[in-house]
Amino acid sequence: MEYVIQAEKLSKTFGEFKAVDEISFQVSKGEIFGFLGANGAGKTTAMRMLCGLSIPSSGKATVAGFDVYKQTELIKKNIGYMSQKFSLYEDLTVKENMQFYGGIYGKSNQFIKEKTAAIIEQLSLQNEAGKLVGSLPLGWKQKLAFSVAIFHEPAIVFLDEPTGGVDPVTRREFWGMIYQAADRGITVFVTTHYMDEAEYCNRVSIMVDGRIEALDSPHGLKKTFGTDSMDSVFLKLARGAARSAD
Amino acid sequence: MGSVVVNNIVKTYGTKKAQVTALNGISFEVAPGELFGIIGPDGAGKTSLFRILTTLMLADKGEASVDGYDVVKDLKAIRKRVGYMPGRFSLYQDLTVAENLEFFATIFNTSIEENYDLIKDIYSQIEPFKNRRAGKLSGGMKQKLALSCALIHYPSVLFLDEPTTGVDAVSRKEFWEMLRRLKEKGITILVSTPYMDEASLCDRVALMQEGKLMSVNTPSGIVEQFGKPLLAVRSGNMLQLLRDLKQCREVEDAYPFGEYHHAVMKKDFSQQELEACLKNHPGVTIKAIQPDIEDCFMDLMKN
C-alpha cells in the first residue's frame, strides 16, 4: 500500500496546552479522507503541521514522502490547499488566477496554457474566462478554487470546509469534482461540518480534545457506535469533549 | 397583525452597468412569537434583508414594518425594540465580556440586573470569563456573548444572521435549544442559516435563493409540496449507480445524499422497470422515503 500521509504520535503543544496529542494515522494514494472534529478539537493545528506551516512539537510525519520537520518547502510544492475563506484573487480574471498559481508552482507556459484551457472547458467557463473572479457567483468560485488548488497536479489536496455556505446542488457538483480528482490518483484530505459529506469519504477520522478518537469507514463507524447516521456518531463522540474553542 | 411584515422589497447593488439584484421582490409576514427561519446559501440575499429590517440600510423599493413601525420612517423606534446579531462578530474586542454587556445595557437605557432573567441561561455559561477581553474568546463563547448583548434590552423581535455558520454539530444543537427557550418567553425570532437541516427546528421557514423566496411554509408543509415519489438507493458501486440512475427512463433526477443516492421518480413509476434498469447492481437497496428540506430546496431551485 502506498501511503501519501503517515503520521505517528504527531503532537503540537502551545505552552501547557496540547492542541494535538499524539495522533497516528495513514492515508493511501487516491483516498478521500474525512478529517472531522468539533471546533477547538485541534483539526486546524494538525492540518497546519501536515501542510508544512507549523513545526510539530514531537512525533513523526511524512506528507507526499517528505518530512514535516525538515522538508516543509518540498511539502508545500507537492500539495494543494483550499479553504472556504482563502481562495482566489477577486481582482484578477479567471485566466489570470490560473496563470498566477501555475507560475507560483513553477509550471511551464505550455503546461499553464493547456491546463487553463482544460479547466475552462471542464467548468464550462468559456464566457467567464476574461471576467474578474469577484464577479462570479459563490458556487462557481468554489469550484474554480478547487480546480486551481489541483492545477499543479499535487499528490494531495487539503480542503478546509470547502463547501461552507454553498447551495445544495453546487455542493454535490463540488463532490463530483472531488471524486474525479481522487480517481486520477490525487489524495483528498477534507474537513466539513456537513455530516452527509462525511458519508462520501472512504474513511473518516474524528478528533476530540486533540486526539483521534475514531477512524474507520463511515459504514464501520456507524456499526461500531450502533447508530445509522454519521451525525449521531459525531454527536456521541463530540459530546464527551472537555474543551470547546475555535 | 404580523410582527414583521415585508412587502415587495427590492435591493440592488452596483452601477447600472454591473448591477447585482440582492433582493428581487420579497414578501412575507412573521407572526408574533414565531421562530422563523430564512434558509439559503451564501449570496441568497439573507444579510441584505436583515439589514433592511433592522433599519441599517434602505431598500430601493417596497415597504416593511417591524412591530407595526415602518423601517424608514420609524427607524428610531425599531432600533429601540429589536435585537440584532450580525453574521460577523461585532462587539468591542478590547472591552471585557462584562464591559460589553454593560455597554449595551447602558446604550439601551437599562441595566444588566433588570433583564438578567432573560439572559441568565446563556450568560451564566460565559460569566466565569467575564474579565476576559471579547477578542480573546473562543468562537462559541463569542457567540454567546453576542446573543446576550442582543437580548439585554429585552427586544420584542430578535434578528440572528447566520448564528451557526462554521459552528460544529454539537454547538449548533445547543444554540437551537437556546432559541427554543427564548421563543417560549414570547420573543419573535428571525434566524438565517445556510444549513438546510436546521429548517425543521423552525415554526415556519422561507427558502431563499438568488434574491427570491422560493417557498414560505411550515417545514412539514414544504415537504408536502414536494409531490413526487422519492427513493433512497444504495449499491456496492455508488459512483456507477448514480450514472445508471440518471439514465433510467423513470428517474427525473438523481443525486448523492449521504449514505444513499436519492432518486426523484416520475409519478406512477414502476418499481419493476426501475429494478430492470439497475440490473447491473446485484443486491441493490431501494426504499421509498419522505423528502427532507434539502430535497425540496433542490427541487425548487430547478423551477
Coordinates of C-alpha atoms in Angstrom, one line a residue:
Chain A
M1 CA 0.0 0.0 0.0
E2 CA 1.3 3.4 -1.0
Y3 CA 0.8 6.0 1.8
V4 CA 0.7 9.7 1.0
I5 CA 0.4 10.7 4.6
Q6 CA 1.9 8.9 7.5
A7 CA 1.7 10.3 11.0
E8 CA 3.0 8.7 14.1
K9 CA 2.3 10.2 17.6
L10 CA 2.3 13.6 16.0
S11 CA 1.9 16.3 18.6
K12 CA 1.8 20.1 19.0
T13 CA 1.8 21.9 22.3
F14 CA 1.5 25.6 23.0
G15 CA 2.9 26.1 26.5
E16 CA 0.9 23.6 28.6
F17 CA -1.8 23.2 26.1
K18 CA -1.8 20.0 24.0
A19 CA -3.5 21.2 20.8
V20 CA -2.7 18.0 19.0
D21 CA -2.0 15.0 21.3
E22 CA -0.2 12.0 19.7
I23 CA -2.2 11.4 16.6
S24 CA -1.3 8.4 14.4
F25 CA -2.8 7.5 11.0
Q26 CA -2.0 6.8 7.4
V27 CA -3.8 8.0 4.2
S28 CA -3.5 6.0 1.0
K29 CA -2.9 7.3 -2.5
G30 CA -6.2 8.3 -4.1
E31 CA -8.1 8.1 -0.9
I32 CA -10.8 10.6 0.2
F33 CA -10.0 11.1 3.9
G34 CA -12.5 13.0 6.0
F35 CA -11.0 14.9 9.0
L36 CA -13.7 15.7 11.4
G37 CA -13.9 17.2 14.9
A38 CA -15.7 19.8 16.9
N39 CA -14.5 23.4 16.9
G40 CA -11.3 23.5 19.0
A41 CA -10.6 19.8 18.7
G42 CA -7.2 20.5 17.0
K43 CA -8.1 20.0 13.3
T44 CA -6.6 23.2 12.1
T45 CA -3.3 22.8 14.1
A46 CA -3.0 19.2 12.7
M47 CA -3.6 20.4 9.2
R48 CA -1.1 23.2 9.5
M49 CA 1.6 20.7 10.5
L50 CA 0.8 18.4 7.6
C51 CA 0.9 21.4 5.2
G52 CA 4.4 22.3 6.4
L53 CA 3.2 25.6 8.0
S54 CA 3.8 24.6 11.6
I55 CA 6.7 22.5 13.1
P56 CA 5.4 19.7 15.3
S57 CA 6.5 19.5 19.0
S58 CA 7.0 15.8 18.8
G59 CA 6.2 12.7 16.8
K60 CA 6.8 11.8 13.2
A61 CA 5.0 12.5 9.9
T62 CA 5.6 12.5 6.2
V63 CA 3.4 14.1 3.5
A64 CA 3.9 13.0 -0.1
G65 CA 7.1 11.3 1.1
F66 CA 8.6 14.5 2.7
D67 CA 9.4 15.1 6.3
V68 CA 7.2 17.6 8.2
Y69 CA 10.3 18.9 10.2
K70 CA 13.0 19.2 7.5
Q71 CA 11.3 19.3 4.1
T72 CA 8.5 21.8 4.6
E73 CA 9.3 23.6 1.3
L74 CA 9.1 20.4 -0.6
I75 CA 5.8 19.6 1.1
K76 CA 4.3 22.9 0.0
K77 CA 5.4 22.3 -3.6
N78 CA 3.6 18.9 -3.6
I79 CA 0.3 19.7 -2.0
G80 CA -2.7 21.8 -2.9
Y81 CA -4.7 23.8 -0.4
M82 CA -8.1 25.3 -0.4
S83 CA -10.4 26.7 2.2
Q84 CA -13.8 28.4 2.3
K85 CA -12.1 31.7 3.2
F86 CA -8.8 31.9 1.3
S87 CA -9.4 31.1 -2.3
L88 CA -8.6 33.2 -5.4
Y89 CA -7.7 36.8 -6.2
E90 CA -11.0 38.5 -6.8
D91 CA -9.5 41.3 -8.8
L92 CA -7.7 39.0 -11.2
T93 CA -9.7 37.3 -14.0
V94 CA -10.4 33.6 -14.1
K95 CA -7.5 33.1 -16.6
E96 CA -5.1 35.3 -14.7
N97 CA -5.7 33.4 -11.4
M98 CA -4.7 30.2 -13.1
Q99 CA -1.6 31.7 -14.7
F100 CA -0.7 33.2 -11.4
Y101 CA -1.0 29.9 -9.5
G102 CA 0.7 27.9 -12.3
G103 CA 3.6 30.4 -12.2
I104 CA 3.9 30.2 -8.4
Y105 CA 4.3 26.5 -8.6
G106 CA 6.9 26.9 -11.4
K107 CA 4.9 25.3 -14.2
S108 CA 5.9 26.0 -17.8
N109 CA 4.0 28.3 -20.1
Q110 CA 3.0 25.4 -22.2
F111 CA 1.6 23.4 -19.2
I112 CA -0.3 26.5 -17.9
K113 CA -1.8 27.1 -21.3
E114 CA -3.0 23.6 -21.8
K115 CA -4.3 23.2 -18.2
T116 CA -6.1 26.5 -18.3
A117 CA -7.9 25.5 -21.4
A118 CA -8.8 22.1 -20.0
I119 CA -10.3 23.7 -16.8
I120 CA -12.3 26.3 -18.6
E121 CA -13.7 23.6 -20.8
Q122 CA -14.4 21.3 -17.8
L123 CA -16.2 24.0 -15.8
S124 CA -17.9 25.5 -18.9
L125 CA -16.4 28.9 -18.1
Q126 CA -15.8 29.9 -21.8
N127 CA -17.8 33.1 -21.4
E128 CA -16.3 34.0 -18.0
A129 CA -12.6 33.3 -18.7
G130 CA -11.9 37.0 -19.1
K131 CA -14.1 38.2 -16.2
L132 CA -12.9 39.1 -12.7
V133 CA -13.3 36.3 -10.2
G134 CA -15.0 38.7 -7.8
S135 CA -18.0 38.9 -10.2
L136 CA -18.6 35.2 -10.3
P137 CA -21.4 33.5 -8.1
L138 CA -20.0 31.8 -5.0
G139 CA -20.7 28.3 -6.2
W140 CA -18.6 28.9 -9.3
K141 CA -15.8 30.5 -7.3
Q142 CA -15.5 27.4 -5.0
K143 CA -15.4 25.0 -8.0
L144 CA -12.8 27.2 -9.7
A145 CA -10.8 27.4 -6.4
F146 CA -10.7 23.7 -6.2
S147 CA -9.5 23.4 -9.9
V148 CA -6.8 25.9 -9.1
A149 CA -5.8 24.1 -5.9
I150 CA -5.0 21.0 -8.0
F151 CA -3.8 23.0 -11.0
H152 CA -0.2 21.8 -10.5
E153 CA -1.2 18.2 -10.1
P154 CA -0.3 17.8 -6.4
A155 CA 0.0 14.4 -4.7
I156 CA -2.5 15.5 -2.2
V157 CA -5.0 18.3 -1.7
F158 CA -6.1 19.7 1.6
L159 CA -9.7 21.1 1.7
D160 CA -10.7 23.0 4.8
E161 CA -14.5 23.3 4.8
P162 CA -14.7 23.8 1.1
T163 CA -18.5 23.7 0.8
G164 CA -19.5 26.0 3.7
G165 CA -22.4 28.2 2.7
V166 CA -22.7 26.7 -0.8
D167 CA -26.1 25.7 -2.2
P168 CA -27.0 22.0 -2.1
V169 CA -26.8 21.5 -5.9
T170 CA -23.4 23.1 -6.2
R171 CA -22.2 21.2 -3.1
R172 CA -22.9 18.0 -4.9
E173 CA -21.2 19.1 -8.1
F174 CA -18.2 20.0 -5.9
W175 CA -18.1 16.5 -4.5
G176 CA -18.3 15.2 -8.1
M177 CA -15.1 17.0 -8.8
I178 CA -13.5 15.6 -5.6
Y179 CA -14.3 12.1 -6.9
Q180 CA -12.8 12.8 -10.3
A181 CA -9.6 14.1 -8.7
A182 CA -9.4 11.0 -6.4
D183 CA -10.0 8.9 -9.5
R184 CA -6.9 10.4 -11.1
G185 CA -4.9 9.4 -8.0
I186 CA -4.9 12.7 -6.1
T187 CA -5.4 12.1 -2.4
V188 CA -8.1 14.3 -0.8
F189 CA -7.9 15.4 2.8
V190 CA -11.1 17.2 3.7
T191 CA -12.8 18.8 6.7
T192 CA -16.5 19.5 6.8
H193 CA -19.4 20.4 9.1
Y194 CA -21.9 18.6 6.9
M195 CA -22.3 15.1 8.1
D196 CA -23.8 13.9 4.9
E197 CA -20.5 14.7 3.3
A198 CA -18.7 12.5 5.8
E199 CA -20.5 9.7 4.1
Y200 CA -18.8 10.5 0.8
C201 CA -15.4 9.8 2.3
N202 CA -13.6 6.5 2.1
R203 CA -12.5 6.8 5.7
V204 CA -13.3 9.3 8.4
S205 CA -11.3 10.3 11.5
I206 CA -13.0 12.2 14.3
M207 CA -10.8 14.3 16.7
V208 CA -11.8 15.1 20.2
D209 CA -9.6 17.2 22.6
G210 CA -6.5 16.8 20.4
R211 CA -6.7 13.1 19.9
I212 CA -8.2 10.9 17.1
E213 CA -10.9 9.1 18.9
A214 CA -12.3 7.1 16.0
L215 CA -11.0 6.2 12.5
D216 CA -12.8 3.9 10.1
S217 CA -15.1 3.9 7.0
P218 CA -18.4 5.6 7.6
H219 CA -20.1 2.2 7.5
G220 CA -17.6 0.8 10.1
L221 CA -18.1 3.8 12.4
K222 CA -21.8 3.5 12.3
K223 CA -21.6 -0.1 13.1
T224 CA -19.1 0.4 16.0
F225 CA -21.3 3.1 17.5
G226 CA -24.5 1.3 16.9
T227 CA -26.3 4.1 15.0
D228 CA -27.5 4.7 11.5
S229 CA -26.1 8.1 10.8
M230 CA -22.7 9.8 10.9
D231 CA -24.5 12.7 12.6
S232 CA -25.1 10.6 15.7
V233 CA -21.6 9.1 15.6
F234 CA -20.2 12.6 15.7
L235 CA -22.5 13.7 18.5
K236 CA -21.7 10.7 20.6
L237 CA -18.0 11.4 20.3
A238 CA -18.0 15.2 20.5
R239 CA -20.4 15.4 23.4
G240 CA -17.6 13.9 25.5
A241 CA -15.3 16.7 24.7
A242 CA -13.8 18.6 27.6
R243 CA -12.8 21.6 25.7
S244 CA -14.5 23.8 23.2
A245 CA -12.9 26.7 21.2
D246 CA -12.2 27.7 17.7
Chain B
M1 CA -51.1 41.8 12.6
G2 CA -47.6 40.4 11.8
S3 CA -44.7 41.2 14.0
V4 CA -42.6 41.6 10.8
V5 CA -44.3 42.5 7.5
V6 CA -42.3 42.6 4.3
N7 CA -43.9 43.7 1.1
N8 CA -42.2 43.5 -2.3
I9 CA -38.7 44.6 -1.1
V10 CA -36.2 45.2 -3.9
K11 CA -32.5 45.9 -3.3
T12 CA -29.8 46.3 -6.0
Y13 CA -26.1 47.0 -5.6
G14 CA -23.5 48.3 -8.1
T15 CA -23.7 50.6 -11.0
K16 CA -26.2 50.4 -13.9
K17 CA -23.6 48.6 -16.0
A18 CA -22.8 45.9 -13.5
Q19 CA -25.9 45.6 -11.3
V20 CA -26.5 42.9 -8.8
T21 CA -30.0 42.3 -7.6
A22 CA -29.7 41.1 -4.0
L23 CA -33.4 41.1 -3.2
N24 CA -35.9 40.7 -6.0
G25 CA -39.4 41.4 -4.7
I26 CA -39.5 39.7 -1.4
S27 CA -42.8 39.5 0.6
F28 CA -43.7 37.6 3.8
E29 CA -45.1 38.0 7.3
V30 CA -43.9 36.7 10.6
A31 CA -46.4 36.3 13.4
P32 CA -45.7 37.5 16.9
G33 CA -43.8 34.9 18.9
E34 CA -42.9 32.9 15.8
L35 CA -39.5 31.3 15.3
F36 CA -39.0 32.0 11.6
G37 CA -36.1 30.6 9.6
I38 CA -34.6 32.1 6.4
I39 CA -32.8 29.3 4.7
G40 CA -30.5 29.8 1.8
P41 CA -26.9 29.6 0.6
D42 CA -24.4 32.5 0.6
G43 CA -25.4 35.2 -1.8
A44 CA -29.1 34.4 -1.5
G45 CA -29.8 37.9 0.0
K46 CA -30.3 37.0 3.7
T47 CA -28.0 39.6 5.1
S48 CA -29.4 42.4 2.9
L49 CA -32.9 41.5 4.1
F50 CA -31.8 41.6 7.7
R51 CA -30.0 45.0 7.3
I52 CA -33.1 46.5 5.8
L53 CA -35.4 45.1 8.5
T54 CA -33.0 46.4 11.2
T55 CA -33.0 49.9 9.6
L56 CA -29.3 49.8 8.8
M57 CA -29.9 50.0 5.0
L58 CA -32.7 51.4 2.7
A59 CA -34.5 49.2 0.2
D60 CA -34.8 50.5 -3.4
K61 CA -38.5 49.6 -3.5
G62 CA -41.2 48.1 -1.3
E63 CA -42.2 48.5 2.4
A64 CA -41.5 46.7 5.6
S65 CA -42.5 47.1 9.2
V66 CA -41.4 45.6 12.5
D67 CA -43.8 45.6 15.4
G68 CA -46.0 47.9 13.4
Y69 CA -43.2 50.5 12.9
D70 CA -42.1 51.4 9.4
V71 CA -38.4 50.6 8.7
V72 CA -37.9 54.0 7.0
K73 CA -40.0 56.5 9.0
D74 CA -39.8 54.9 12.4
L75 CA -36.2 53.8 12.5
K76 CA -35.5 55.0 16.0
A77 CA -38.5 53.2 17.4
I78 CA -37.4 50.0 15.7
R79 CA -33.8 50.3 16.9
K80 CA -35.1 50.5 20.5
R81 CA -37.1 47.3 20.3
V82 CA -35.1 44.9 18.1
G83 CA -32.1 42.8 18.9
Y84 CA -29.6 42.1 16.1
M85 CA -26.8 39.7 16.0
P86 CA -24.9 40.2 12.7
G87 CA -23.1 37.3 11.0
R88 CA -19.7 38.9 11.7
F89 CA -18.7 39.3 15.3
S90 CA -19.3 42.9 16.0
L91 CA -18.7 43.5 19.7
Y92 CA -15.9 45.5 21.1
Q93 CA -12.8 43.2 21.1
D94 CA -10.9 45.3 23.5
L95 CA -13.7 45.5 26.1
T96 CA -14.1 42.6 28.5
V97 CA -17.1 40.3 28.5
A98 CA -18.8 42.2 31.4
E99 CA -17.9 45.6 29.9
N100 CA -19.5 44.7 26.5
L101 CA -22.7 43.7 28.2
E102 CA -22.7 46.7 30.5
F103 CA -22.1 48.9 27.4
F104 CA -25.1 47.6 25.5
A105 CA -27.3 47.7 28.6
T106 CA -26.4 51.4 29.1
I107 CA -27.0 52.3 25.4
F108 CA -30.5 50.9 25.7
N109 CA -31.1 52.7 28.9
T110 CA -31.4 49.6 31.0
S111 CA -29.2 47.6 33.3
I112 CA -27.9 44.0 33.4
E113 CA -29.9 43.4 36.6
E114 CA -33.2 44.5 35.1
N115 CA -33.2 41.8 32.4
Y116 CA -30.8 39.3 33.8
D117 CA -33.5 36.7 33.9
L118 CA -33.7 36.6 30.1
I119 CA -30.0 36.1 29.5
K120 CA -29.2 34.1 32.6
D121 CA -29.2 30.7 30.8
I122 CA -26.8 32.0 28.2
Y123 CA -24.7 34.5 30.1
S124 CA -24.0 32.2 33.0
Q125 CA -22.0 30.0 30.7
I126 CA -19.5 32.8 29.9
E127 CA -19.7 34.6 33.3
P128 CA -16.6 32.7 34.6
F129 CA -14.7 34.6 31.9
K130 CA -16.3 38.0 32.5
N131 CA -13.0 39.8 32.9
R132 CA -11.6 38.4 29.6
R133 CA -11.4 40.7 26.6
A134 CA -14.0 39.8 24.0
G135 CA -11.3 39.4 21.3
K136 CA -9.7 36.6 23.3
L137 CA -12.8 34.5 23.5
S138 CA -13.3 31.2 21.5
G139 CA -15.9 31.2 18.7
G140 CA -18.6 29.5 20.9
M141 CA -18.1 32.0 23.7
K142 CA -18.2 35.0 21.4
Q143 CA -21.5 33.8 20.0
K144 CA -23.0 33.5 23.5
L145 CA -21.8 37.0 24.4
A146 CA -23.1 38.5 21.2
L147 CA -26.5 36.8 21.9
S148 CA -26.5 38.1 25.5
C149 CA -25.8 41.7 24.2
A150 CA -28.5 41.4 21.6
L151 CA -31.0 40.4 24.3
I152 CA -30.0 42.7 27.2
H153 CA -32.8 45.3 26.4
Y154 CA -35.5 42.5 26.2
P155 CA -36.2 43.0 22.5
S156 CA -39.6 42.1 21.0
V157 CA -38.0 40.9 17.8
L158 CA -34.6 39.2 17.6
F159 CA -32.7 39.1 14.3
L160 CA -29.9 36.5 14.1
D161 CA -27.9 36.5 10.9
E162 CA -26.2 33.0 10.4
P163 CA -25.5 32.4 14.1
T164 CA -24.5 28.8 13.4
T165 CA -22.3 29.2 10.4
G166 CA -18.9 27.4 10.8
V167 CA -20.1 26.0 14.2
D168 CA -19.8 22.3 14.8
A169 CA -22.8 20.0 15.1
V170 CA -22.8 19.8 18.9
S171 CA -22.7 23.6 19.5
R172 CA -25.3 24.1 16.8
K173 CA -27.7 21.8 18.6
E174 CA -27.1 23.7 21.9
F175 CA -27.7 27.1 20.1
W176 CA -31.1 25.9 18.8
E177 CA -32.1 24.8 22.2
M178 CA -31.3 28.3 23.5
L179 CA -33.5 29.8 20.7
R180 CA -36.4 27.5 21.7
R181 CA -36.2 28.7 25.3
L182 CA -36.2 32.4 24.1
K183 CA -39.2 31.7 21.9
E184 CA -41.1 30.5 25.0
K185 CA -40.5 33.9 26.5
G186 CA -42.5 35.4 23.7
I187 CA -39.7 36.9 21.6
T188 CA -40.2 36.8 17.9
I189 CA -37.1 35.4 16.2
L190 CA -35.9 35.7 12.7
V191 CA -32.9 33.5 12.1
S192 CA -31.0 32.9 8.8
T193 CA -28.9 29.8 8.1
P194 CA -27.2 28.0 5.2
Y195 CA -27.8 24.7 6.9
M196 CA -30.9 23.0 5.5
D197 CA -31.2 20.6 8.4
E198 CA -31.9 23.5 10.7
A199 CA -35.2 24.2 8.9
S200 CA -37.0 21.5 10.9
L201 CA -36.3 23.4 14.1
C202 CA -38.3 26.5 13.0
D203 CA -42.0 27.1 13.2
R204 CA -42.0 28.3 9.6
V205 CA -39.3 28.8 7.0
A206 CA -38.6 30.8 3.9
L207 CA -36.4 29.1 1.3
M208 CA -34.3 31.8 -0.3
Q209 CA -32.2 31.6 -3.5
E210 CA -30.8 34.4 -5.7
G211 CA -32.8 37.2 -4.0
K212 CA -36.1 35.4 -4.2
L213 CA -38.3 33.4 -1.8
M214 CA -39.0 30.1 -3.4
S215 CA -41.4 28.9 -0.7
V216 CA -42.7 30.1 2.7
N217 CA -44.3 27.4 4.8
T218 CA -44.0 25.2 7.8
P219 CA -41.3 22.6 7.5
S220 CA -43.9 19.8 7.1
G221 CA -45.8 22.0 4.6
I222 CA -42.7 22.4 2.4
V223 CA -42.2 18.6 2.4
E224 CA -45.8 18.0 1.5
Q225 CA -45.4 20.4 -1.5
F226 CA -42.7 18.1 -3.0
G227 CA -45.4 15.9 -4.6
K228 CA -43.2 13.4 -6.3
P229 CA -42.1 9.9 -5.2
L230 CA -38.7 9.8 -3.8
L231 CA -36.4 6.8 -3.4
A232 CA -33.2 6.1 -1.5
V233 CA -31.0 3.8 -3.4
R234 CA -27.7 2.1 -2.5
S235 CA -25.4 -0.5 -4.1
G236 CA -21.9 -1.7 -3.9
N237 CA -20.7 0.8 -6.6
M238 CA -22.2 4.2 -5.7
L239 CA -20.4 6.1 -8.5
Q240 CA -21.7 3.8 -11.2
L241 CA -25.1 3.7 -9.6
L242 CA -25.5 7.4 -9.8
R243 CA -24.7 7.3 -13.6
D244 CA -27.1 4.5 -14.1
L245 CA -29.9 6.1 -12.2
K246 CA -29.6 9.2 -14.3
Q247 CA -30.1 7.0 -17.4
C248 CA -33.2 5.3 -16.2
R249 CA -36.3 6.5 -18.0
E250 CA -38.4 6.7 -14.9
V251 CA -35.9 8.8 -12.9
E252 CA -36.4 12.5 -13.1
D253 CA -33.3 13.4 -11.1
A254 CA -30.7 11.6 -9.0
Y255 CA -28.1 13.0 -6.7
P256 CA -25.9 11.7 -3.8
F257 CA -27.4 12.1 -0.3
G258 CA -25.1 10.9 2.4
E259 CA -25.1 7.1 2.5
Y260 CA -27.7 6.8 -0.3
H261 CA -28.5 8.3 -3.6
H262 CA -31.8 10.0 -3.8
A263 CA -33.9 9.4 -7.0
V264 CA -36.8 11.7 -7.7
M265 CA -39.2 9.5 -9.7
K266 CA -41.9 10.2 -12.3
K267 CA -45.4 9.8 -10.8
D268 CA -46.7 6.3 -11.2
F269 CA -43.3 4.8 -12.0
S270 CA -43.0 1.1 -12.0
Q271 CA -40.7 -0.5 -9.4
Q272 CA -40.1 -3.5 -11.8
E273 CA -38.8 -1.3 -14.6
L274 CA -36.5 0.5 -12.2
E275 CA -35.1 -2.7 -11.0
A276 CA -34.6 -3.9 -14.6
C277 CA -32.8 -0.6 -15.3
L278 CA -30.5 -1.3 -12.3
K279 CA -29.9 -4.9 -13.2
N280 CA -26.1 -4.4 -13.1
H281 CA -26.2 -3.7 -9.4
P282 CA -26.8 -7.0 -7.6
G283 CA -28.2 -6.6 -4.1
V284 CA -29.3 -3.0 -4.7
T285 CA -31.3 -1.5 -1.9
I286 CA -34.3 0.6 -2.9
K287 CA -36.7 2.2 -0.5
A288 CA -39.4 4.8 -0.6
I289 CA -38.6 7.8 1.7
Q290 CA -40.0 11.2 2.7
P291 CA -38.1 14.1 1.2
D292 CA -36.3 16.4 3.6
I293 CA -35.9 20.2 3.2
E294 CA -32.7 19.8 1.2
D295 CA -34.6 17.6 -1.4
C296 CA -37.3 20.3 -1.6
F297 CA -34.7 23.1 -1.9
M298 CA -33.0 21.4 -4.8
D299 CA -36.3 20.7 -6.5
L300 CA -37.4 24.3 -6.1
M301 CA -34.1 25.6 -7.4
K302 CA -34.8 23.8 -10.7
N303 CA -38.0 25.7 -11.3

